[in-house]
PDB file of N, CA and C in Angstrom:
ATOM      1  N   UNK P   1      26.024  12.959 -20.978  1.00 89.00           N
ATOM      2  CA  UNK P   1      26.528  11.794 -21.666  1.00 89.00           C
ATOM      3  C   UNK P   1      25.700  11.509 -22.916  1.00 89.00           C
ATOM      4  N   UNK P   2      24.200  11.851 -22.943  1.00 91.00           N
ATOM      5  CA  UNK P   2      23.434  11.419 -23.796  1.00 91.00           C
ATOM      6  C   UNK P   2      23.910  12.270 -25.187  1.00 91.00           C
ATOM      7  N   UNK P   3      24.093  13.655 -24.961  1.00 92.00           N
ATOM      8  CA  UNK P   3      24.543  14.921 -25.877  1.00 92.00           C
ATOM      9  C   UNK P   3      25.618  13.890 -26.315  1.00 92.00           C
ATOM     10  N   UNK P   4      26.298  13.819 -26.068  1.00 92.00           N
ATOM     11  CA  UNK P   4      28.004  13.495 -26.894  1.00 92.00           C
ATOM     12  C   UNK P   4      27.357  12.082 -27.383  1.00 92.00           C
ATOM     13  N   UNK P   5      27.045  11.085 -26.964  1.00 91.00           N
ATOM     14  CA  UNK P   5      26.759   9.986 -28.047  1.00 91.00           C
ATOM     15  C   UNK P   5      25.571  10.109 -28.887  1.00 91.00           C
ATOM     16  N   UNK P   6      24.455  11.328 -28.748  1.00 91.00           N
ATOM     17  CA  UNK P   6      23.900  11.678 -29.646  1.00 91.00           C
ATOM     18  C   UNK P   6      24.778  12.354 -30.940  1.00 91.00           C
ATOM     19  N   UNK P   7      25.948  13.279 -30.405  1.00 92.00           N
ATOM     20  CA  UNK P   7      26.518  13.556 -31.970  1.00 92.00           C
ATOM     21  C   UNK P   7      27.340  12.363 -32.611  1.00 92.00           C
ATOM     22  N   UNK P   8      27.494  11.515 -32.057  1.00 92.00           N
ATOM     23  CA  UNK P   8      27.838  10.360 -32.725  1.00 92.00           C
ATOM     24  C   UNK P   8      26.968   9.503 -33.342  1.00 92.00           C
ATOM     25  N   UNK P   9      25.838   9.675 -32.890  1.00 92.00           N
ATOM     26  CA  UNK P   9      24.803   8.365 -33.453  1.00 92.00           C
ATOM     27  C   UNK P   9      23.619   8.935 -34.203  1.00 92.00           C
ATOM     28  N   UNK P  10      23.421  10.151 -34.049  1.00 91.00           N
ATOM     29  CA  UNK P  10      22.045  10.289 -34.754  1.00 91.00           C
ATOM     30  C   UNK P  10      20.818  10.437 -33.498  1.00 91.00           C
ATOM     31  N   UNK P  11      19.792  11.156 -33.818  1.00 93.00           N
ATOM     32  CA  UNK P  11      18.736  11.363 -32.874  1.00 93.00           C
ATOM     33  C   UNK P  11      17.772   9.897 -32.512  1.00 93.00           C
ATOM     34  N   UNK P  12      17.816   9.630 -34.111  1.00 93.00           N
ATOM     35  CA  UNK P  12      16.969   8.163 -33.875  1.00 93.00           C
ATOM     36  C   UNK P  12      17.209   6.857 -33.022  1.00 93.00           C
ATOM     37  N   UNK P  13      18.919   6.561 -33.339  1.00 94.00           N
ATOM     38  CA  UNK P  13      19.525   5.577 -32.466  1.00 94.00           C
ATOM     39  C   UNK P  13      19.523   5.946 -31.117  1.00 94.00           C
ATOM     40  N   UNK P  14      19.754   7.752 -30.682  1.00 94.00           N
ATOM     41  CA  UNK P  14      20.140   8.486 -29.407  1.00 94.00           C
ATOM     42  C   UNK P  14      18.816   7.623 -28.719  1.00 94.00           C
ATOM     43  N   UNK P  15      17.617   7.896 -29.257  1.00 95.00           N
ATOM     44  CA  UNK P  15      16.090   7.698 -28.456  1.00 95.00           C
ATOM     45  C   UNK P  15      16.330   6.198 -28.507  1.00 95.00           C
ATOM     46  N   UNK P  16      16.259   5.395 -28.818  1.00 95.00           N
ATOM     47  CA  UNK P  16      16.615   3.877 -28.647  1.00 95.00           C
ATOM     48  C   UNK P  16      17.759   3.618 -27.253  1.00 95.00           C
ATOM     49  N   UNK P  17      18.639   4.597 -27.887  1.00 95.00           N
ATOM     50  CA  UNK P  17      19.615   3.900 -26.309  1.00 95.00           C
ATOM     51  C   UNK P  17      19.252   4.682 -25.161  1.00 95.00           C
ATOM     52  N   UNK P  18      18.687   5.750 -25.113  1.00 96.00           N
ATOM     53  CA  UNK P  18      17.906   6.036 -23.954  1.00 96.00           C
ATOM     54  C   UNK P  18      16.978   5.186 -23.266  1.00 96.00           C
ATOM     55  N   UNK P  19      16.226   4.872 -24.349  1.00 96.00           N
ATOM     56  CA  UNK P  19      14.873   3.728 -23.905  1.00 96.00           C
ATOM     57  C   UNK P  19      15.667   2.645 -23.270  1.00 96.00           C
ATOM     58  N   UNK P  20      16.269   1.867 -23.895  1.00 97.00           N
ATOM     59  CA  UNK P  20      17.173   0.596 -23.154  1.00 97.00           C
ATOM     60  C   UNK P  20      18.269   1.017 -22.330  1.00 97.00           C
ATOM     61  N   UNK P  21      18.548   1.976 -22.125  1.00 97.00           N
ATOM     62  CA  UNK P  21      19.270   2.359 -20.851  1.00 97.00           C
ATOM     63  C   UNK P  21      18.498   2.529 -19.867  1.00 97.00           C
ATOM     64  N   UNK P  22      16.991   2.725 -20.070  1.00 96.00           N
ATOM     65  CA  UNK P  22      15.984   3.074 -18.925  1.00 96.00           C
ATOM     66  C   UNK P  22      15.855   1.791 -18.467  1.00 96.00           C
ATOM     67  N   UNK P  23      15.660   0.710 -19.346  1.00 97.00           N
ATOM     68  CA  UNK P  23      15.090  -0.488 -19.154  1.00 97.00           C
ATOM     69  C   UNK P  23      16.362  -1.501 -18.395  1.00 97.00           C
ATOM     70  N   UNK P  24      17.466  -1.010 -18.447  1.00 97.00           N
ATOM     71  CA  UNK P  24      18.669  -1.511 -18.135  1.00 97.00           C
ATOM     72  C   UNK P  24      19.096  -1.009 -16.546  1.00 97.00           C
ATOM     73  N   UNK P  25      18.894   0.028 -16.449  1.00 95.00           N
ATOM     74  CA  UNK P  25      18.999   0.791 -15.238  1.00 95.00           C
ATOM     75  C   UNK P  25      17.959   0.204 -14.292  1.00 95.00           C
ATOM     76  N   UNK P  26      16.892   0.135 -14.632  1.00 94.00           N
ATOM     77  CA  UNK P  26      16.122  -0.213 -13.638  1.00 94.00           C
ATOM     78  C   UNK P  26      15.891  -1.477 -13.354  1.00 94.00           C
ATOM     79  N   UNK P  27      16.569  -2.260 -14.177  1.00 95.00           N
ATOM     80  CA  UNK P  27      17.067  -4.017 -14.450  1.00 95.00           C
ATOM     81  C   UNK P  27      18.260  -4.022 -13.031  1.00 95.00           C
ATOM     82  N   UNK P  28      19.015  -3.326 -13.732  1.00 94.00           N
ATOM     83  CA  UNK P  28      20.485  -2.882 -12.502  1.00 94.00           C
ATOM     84  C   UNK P  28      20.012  -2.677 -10.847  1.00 94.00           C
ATOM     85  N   UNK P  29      18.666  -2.168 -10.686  1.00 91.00           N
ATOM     86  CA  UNK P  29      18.190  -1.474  -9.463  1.00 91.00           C
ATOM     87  C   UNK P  29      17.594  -2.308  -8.752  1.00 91.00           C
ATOM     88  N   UNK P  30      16.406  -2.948  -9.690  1.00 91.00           N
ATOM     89  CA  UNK P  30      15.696  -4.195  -8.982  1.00 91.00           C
ATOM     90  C   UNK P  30      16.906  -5.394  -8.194  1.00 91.00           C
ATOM     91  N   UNK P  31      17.984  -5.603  -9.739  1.00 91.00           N
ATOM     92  CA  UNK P  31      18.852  -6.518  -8.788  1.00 91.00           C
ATOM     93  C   UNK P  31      19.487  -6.513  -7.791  1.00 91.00           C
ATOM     94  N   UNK P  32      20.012  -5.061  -7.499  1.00 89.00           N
ATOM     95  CA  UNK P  32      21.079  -4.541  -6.589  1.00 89.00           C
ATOM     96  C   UNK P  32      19.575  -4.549  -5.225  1.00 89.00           C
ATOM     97  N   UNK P  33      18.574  -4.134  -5.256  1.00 88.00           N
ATOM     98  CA  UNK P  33      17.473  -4.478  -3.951  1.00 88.00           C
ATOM     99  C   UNK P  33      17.266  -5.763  -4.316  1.00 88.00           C
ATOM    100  N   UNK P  34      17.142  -7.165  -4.687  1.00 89.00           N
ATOM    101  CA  UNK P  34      17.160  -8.191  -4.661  1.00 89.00           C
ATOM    102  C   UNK P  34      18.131  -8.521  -3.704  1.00 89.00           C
ATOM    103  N   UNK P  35      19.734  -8.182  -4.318  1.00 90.00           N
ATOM    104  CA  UNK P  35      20.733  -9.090  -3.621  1.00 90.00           C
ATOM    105  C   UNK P  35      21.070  -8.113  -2.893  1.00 90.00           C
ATOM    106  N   UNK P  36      20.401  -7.236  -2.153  1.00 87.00           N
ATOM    107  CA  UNK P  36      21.072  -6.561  -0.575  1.00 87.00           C
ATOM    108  C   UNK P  36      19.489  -6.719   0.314  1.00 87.00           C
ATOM    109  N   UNK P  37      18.899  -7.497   0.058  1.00 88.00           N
ATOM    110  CA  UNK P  37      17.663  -7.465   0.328  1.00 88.00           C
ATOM    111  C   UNK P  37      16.963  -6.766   1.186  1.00 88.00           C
ATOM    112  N   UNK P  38      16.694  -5.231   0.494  1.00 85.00           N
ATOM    113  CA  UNK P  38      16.350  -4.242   0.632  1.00 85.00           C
ATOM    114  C   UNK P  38      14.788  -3.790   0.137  1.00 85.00           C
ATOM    115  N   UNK P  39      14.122  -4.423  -1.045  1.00 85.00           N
ATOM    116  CA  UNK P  39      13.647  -4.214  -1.828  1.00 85.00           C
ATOM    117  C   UNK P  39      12.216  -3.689  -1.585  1.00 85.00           C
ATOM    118  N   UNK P  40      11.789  -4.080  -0.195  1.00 89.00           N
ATOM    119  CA  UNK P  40      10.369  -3.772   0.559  1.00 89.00           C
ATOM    120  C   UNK P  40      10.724  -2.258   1.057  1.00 89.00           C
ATOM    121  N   UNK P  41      11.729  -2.076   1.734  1.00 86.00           N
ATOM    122  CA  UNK P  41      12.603  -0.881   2.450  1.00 86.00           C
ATOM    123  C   UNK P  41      12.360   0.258   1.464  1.00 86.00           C
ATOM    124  N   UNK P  42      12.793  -0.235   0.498  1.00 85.00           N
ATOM    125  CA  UNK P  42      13.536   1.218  -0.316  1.00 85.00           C
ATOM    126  C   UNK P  42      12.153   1.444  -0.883  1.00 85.00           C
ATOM    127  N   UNK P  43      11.235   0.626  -1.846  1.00 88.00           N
ATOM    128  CA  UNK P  43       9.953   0.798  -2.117  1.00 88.00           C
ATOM    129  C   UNK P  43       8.911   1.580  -0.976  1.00 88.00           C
ATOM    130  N   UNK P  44       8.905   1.300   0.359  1.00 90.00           N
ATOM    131  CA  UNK P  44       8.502   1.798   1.382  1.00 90.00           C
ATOM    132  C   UNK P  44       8.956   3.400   1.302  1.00 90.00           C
ATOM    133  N   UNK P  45      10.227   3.463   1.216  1.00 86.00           N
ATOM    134  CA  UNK P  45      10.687   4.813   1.568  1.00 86.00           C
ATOM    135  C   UNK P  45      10.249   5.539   0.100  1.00 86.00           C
ATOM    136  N   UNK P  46      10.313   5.073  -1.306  1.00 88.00           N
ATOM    137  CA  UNK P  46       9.778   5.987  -2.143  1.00 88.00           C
ATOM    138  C   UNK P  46       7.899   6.328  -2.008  1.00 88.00           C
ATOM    139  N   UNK P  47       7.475   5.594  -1.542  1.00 92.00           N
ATOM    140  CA  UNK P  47       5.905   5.861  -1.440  1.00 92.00           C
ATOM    141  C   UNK P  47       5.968   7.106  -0.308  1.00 92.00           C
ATOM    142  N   UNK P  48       6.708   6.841   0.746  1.00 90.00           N
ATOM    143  CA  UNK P  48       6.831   7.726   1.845  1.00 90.00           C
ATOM    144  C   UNK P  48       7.349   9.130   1.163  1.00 90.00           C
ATOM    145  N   UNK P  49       8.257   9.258   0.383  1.00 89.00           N
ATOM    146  CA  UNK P  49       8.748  10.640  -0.084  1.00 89.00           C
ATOM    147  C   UNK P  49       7.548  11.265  -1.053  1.00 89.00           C
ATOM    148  N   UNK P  50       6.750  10.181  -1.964  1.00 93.00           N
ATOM    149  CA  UNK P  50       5.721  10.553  -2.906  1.00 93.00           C
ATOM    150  C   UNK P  50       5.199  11.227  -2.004  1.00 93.00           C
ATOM    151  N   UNK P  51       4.464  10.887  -0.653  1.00 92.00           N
ATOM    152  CA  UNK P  51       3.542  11.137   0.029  1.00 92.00           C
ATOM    153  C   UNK P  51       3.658  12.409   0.705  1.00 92.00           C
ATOM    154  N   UNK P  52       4.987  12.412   1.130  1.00 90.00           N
ATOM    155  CA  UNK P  52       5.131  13.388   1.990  1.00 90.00           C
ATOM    156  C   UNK P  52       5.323  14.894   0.806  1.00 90.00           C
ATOM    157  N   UNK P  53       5.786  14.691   0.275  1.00 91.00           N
ATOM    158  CA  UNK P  53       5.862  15.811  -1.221  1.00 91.00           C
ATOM    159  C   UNK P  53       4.679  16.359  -1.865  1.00 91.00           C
ATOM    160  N   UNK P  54       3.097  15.295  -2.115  1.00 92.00           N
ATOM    161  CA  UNK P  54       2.126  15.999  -2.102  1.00 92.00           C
ATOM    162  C   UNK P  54       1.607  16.654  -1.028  1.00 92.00           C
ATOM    163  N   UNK P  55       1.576  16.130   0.157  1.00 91.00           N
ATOM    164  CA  UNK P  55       1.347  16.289   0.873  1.00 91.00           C
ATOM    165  C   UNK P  55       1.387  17.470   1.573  1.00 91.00           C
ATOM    166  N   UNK P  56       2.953  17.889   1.574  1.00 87.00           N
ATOM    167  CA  UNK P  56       3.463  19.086   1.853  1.00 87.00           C
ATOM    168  C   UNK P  56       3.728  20.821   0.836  1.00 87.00           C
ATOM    169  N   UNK P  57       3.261  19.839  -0.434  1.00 85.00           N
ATOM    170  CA  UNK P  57       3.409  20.637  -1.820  1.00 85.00           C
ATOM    171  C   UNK P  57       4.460  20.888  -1.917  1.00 85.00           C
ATOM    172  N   UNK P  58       5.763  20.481  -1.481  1.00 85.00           N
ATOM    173  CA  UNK P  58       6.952  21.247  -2.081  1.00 85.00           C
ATOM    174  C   UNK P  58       7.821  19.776  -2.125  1.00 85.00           C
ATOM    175  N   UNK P  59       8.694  19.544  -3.134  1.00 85.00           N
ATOM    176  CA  UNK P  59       9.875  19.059  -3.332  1.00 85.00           C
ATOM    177  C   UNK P  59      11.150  18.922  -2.141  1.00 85.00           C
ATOM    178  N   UNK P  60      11.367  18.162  -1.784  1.00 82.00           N
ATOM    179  CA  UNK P  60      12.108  17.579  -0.642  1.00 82.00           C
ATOM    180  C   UNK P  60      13.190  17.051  -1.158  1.00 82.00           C
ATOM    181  N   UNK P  61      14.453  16.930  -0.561  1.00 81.00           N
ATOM    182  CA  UNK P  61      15.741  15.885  -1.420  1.00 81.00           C
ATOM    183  C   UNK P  61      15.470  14.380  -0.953  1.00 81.00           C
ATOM    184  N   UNK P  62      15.437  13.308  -1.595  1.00 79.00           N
ATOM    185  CA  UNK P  62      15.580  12.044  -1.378  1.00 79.00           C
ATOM    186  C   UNK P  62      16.964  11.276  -0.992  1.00 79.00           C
ATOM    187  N   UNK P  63      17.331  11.769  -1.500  1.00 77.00           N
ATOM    188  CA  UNK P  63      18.995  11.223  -1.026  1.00 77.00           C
ATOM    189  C   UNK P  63      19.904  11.764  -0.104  1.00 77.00           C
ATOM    190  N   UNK P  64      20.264  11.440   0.804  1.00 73.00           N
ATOM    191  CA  UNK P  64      21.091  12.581   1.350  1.00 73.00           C
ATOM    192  C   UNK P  64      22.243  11.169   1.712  1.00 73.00           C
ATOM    193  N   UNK P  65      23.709  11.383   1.450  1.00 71.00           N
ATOM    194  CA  UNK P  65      24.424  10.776   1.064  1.00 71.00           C
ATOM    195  C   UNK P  65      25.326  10.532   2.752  1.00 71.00           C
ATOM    196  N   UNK P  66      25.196  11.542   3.436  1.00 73.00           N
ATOM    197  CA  UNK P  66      25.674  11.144   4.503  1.00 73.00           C
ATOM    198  C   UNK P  66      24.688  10.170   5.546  1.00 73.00           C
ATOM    199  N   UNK P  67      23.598  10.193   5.211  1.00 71.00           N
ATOM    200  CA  UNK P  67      22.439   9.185   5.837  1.00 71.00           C
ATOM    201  C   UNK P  67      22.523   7.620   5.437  1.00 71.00           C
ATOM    202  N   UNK P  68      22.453   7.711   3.909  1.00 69.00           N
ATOM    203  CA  UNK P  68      22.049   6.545   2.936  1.00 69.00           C
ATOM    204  C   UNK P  68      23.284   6.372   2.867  1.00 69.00           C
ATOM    205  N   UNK P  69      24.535   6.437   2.617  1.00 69.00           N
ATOM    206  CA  UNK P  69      25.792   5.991   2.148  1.00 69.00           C
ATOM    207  C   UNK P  69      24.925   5.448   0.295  1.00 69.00           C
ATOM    208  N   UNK P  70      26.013   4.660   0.464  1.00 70.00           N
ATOM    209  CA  UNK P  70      25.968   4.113  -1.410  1.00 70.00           C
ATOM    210  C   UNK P  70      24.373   2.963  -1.437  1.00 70.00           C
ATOM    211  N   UNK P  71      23.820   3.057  -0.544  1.00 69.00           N
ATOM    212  CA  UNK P  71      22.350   1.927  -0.425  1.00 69.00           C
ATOM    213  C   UNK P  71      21.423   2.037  -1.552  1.00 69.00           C
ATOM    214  N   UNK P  72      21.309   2.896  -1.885  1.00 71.00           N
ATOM    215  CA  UNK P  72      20.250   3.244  -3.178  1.00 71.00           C
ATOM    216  C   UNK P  72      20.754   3.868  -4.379  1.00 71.00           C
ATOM    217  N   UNK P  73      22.008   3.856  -4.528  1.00 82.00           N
ATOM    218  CA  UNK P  73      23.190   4.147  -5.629  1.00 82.00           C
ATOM    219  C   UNK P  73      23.379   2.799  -6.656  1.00 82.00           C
ATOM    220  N   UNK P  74      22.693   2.889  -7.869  1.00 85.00           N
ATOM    221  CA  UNK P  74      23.314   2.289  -9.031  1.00 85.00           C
ATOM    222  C   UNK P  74      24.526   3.507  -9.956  1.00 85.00           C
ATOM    223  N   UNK P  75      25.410   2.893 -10.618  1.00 89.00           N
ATOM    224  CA  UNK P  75      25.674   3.305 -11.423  1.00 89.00           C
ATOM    225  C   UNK P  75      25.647   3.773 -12.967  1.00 89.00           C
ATOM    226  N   UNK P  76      24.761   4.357 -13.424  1.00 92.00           N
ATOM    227  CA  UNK P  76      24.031   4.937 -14.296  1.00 92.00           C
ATOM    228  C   UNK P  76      24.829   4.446 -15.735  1.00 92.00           C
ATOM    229  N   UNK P  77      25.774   5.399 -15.591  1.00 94.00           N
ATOM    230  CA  UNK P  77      26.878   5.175 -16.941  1.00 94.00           C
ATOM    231  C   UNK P  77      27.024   3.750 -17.160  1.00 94.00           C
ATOM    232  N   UNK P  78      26.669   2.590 -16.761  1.00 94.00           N
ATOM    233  CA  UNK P  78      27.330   0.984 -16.447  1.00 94.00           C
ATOM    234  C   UNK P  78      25.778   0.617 -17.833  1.00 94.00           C
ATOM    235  N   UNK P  79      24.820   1.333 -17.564  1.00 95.00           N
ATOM    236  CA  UNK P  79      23.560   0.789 -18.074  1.00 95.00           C
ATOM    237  C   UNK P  79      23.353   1.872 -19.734  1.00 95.00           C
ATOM    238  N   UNK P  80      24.173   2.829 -19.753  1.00 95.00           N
ATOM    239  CA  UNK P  80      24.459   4.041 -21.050  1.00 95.00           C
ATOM    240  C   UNK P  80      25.223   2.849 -21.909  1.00 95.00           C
ATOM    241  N   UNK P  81      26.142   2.986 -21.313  1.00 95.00           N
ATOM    242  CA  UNK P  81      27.543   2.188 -21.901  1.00 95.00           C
ATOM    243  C   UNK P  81      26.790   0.578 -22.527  1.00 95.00           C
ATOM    244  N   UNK P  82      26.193   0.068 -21.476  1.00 95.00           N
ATOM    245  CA  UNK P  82      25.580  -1.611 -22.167  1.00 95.00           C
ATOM    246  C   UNK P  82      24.812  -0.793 -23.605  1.00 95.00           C
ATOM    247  N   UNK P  83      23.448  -0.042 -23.222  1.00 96.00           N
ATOM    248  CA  UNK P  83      22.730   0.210 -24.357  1.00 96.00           C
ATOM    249  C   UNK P  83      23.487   0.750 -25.354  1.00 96.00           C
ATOM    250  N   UNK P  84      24.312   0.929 -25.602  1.00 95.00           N
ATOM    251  CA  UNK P  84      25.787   1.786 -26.610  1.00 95.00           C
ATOM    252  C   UNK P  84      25.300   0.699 -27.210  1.00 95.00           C
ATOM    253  N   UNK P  85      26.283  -0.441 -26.687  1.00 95.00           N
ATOM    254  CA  UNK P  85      26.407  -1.595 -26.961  1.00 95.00           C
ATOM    255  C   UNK P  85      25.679  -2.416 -27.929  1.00 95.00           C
ATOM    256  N   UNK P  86      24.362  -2.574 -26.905  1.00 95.00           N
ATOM    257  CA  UNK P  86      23.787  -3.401 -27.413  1.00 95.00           C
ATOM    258  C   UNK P  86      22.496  -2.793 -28.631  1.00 95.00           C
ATOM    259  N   UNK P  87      22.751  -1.420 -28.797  1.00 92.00           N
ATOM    260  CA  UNK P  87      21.700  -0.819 -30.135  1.00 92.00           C
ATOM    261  C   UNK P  87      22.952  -0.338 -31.239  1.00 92.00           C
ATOM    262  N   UNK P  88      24.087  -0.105 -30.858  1.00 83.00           N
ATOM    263  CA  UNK P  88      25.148   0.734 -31.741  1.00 83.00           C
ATOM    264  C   UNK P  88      25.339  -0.814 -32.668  1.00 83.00           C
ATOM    265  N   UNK P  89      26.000  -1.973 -32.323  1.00 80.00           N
ATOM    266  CA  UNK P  89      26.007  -3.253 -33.055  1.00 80.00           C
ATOM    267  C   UNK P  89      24.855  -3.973 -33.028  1.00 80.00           C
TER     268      UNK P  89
END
């Protein structure tokens, strides 16, 4: 997604709406563990995957979709699309 609105915008604007899509996304994430009040849980379980990954030296999957269902799923493109937005005007 980033490729195609980079040939529309230029490299300079591209790095701007990346940055505020980062900052937007993870705006999106905190809230969505706020209002399912999850937010100790899911923090718990990323320290646990950090841990277990050095630990073990190898890369492990974090998500597995038939376990987690949609629980730790934002929608990415929702936070591209705002920063469009809000750096393109």
């Amino acid at each position: 997604m980033y490729s195609v609105i980079g040939s529309f915008v230029g490299l300079r604007l591209l790095f701007s709406i990346m940055a505020v899509s980062l900052v937007l996304g993870a705006v999106m994430a905190i809230g969505k563990m706020i209002f399912r009040n999850n937010f100790r849980s899911r923090f718990r379980r990323l320290f646990n995957y950090v841990y277990c990954c050095v630990q073990e030296k190898k890369m492990t999957p974090y998500y597995d979709r038939k376990q987690d269902d949609d629980d730790g799923i934002i929608p990415f493109i929702v936070a591209i699309s705002l920063a469009v937005l809000l750096c393109a005007y």
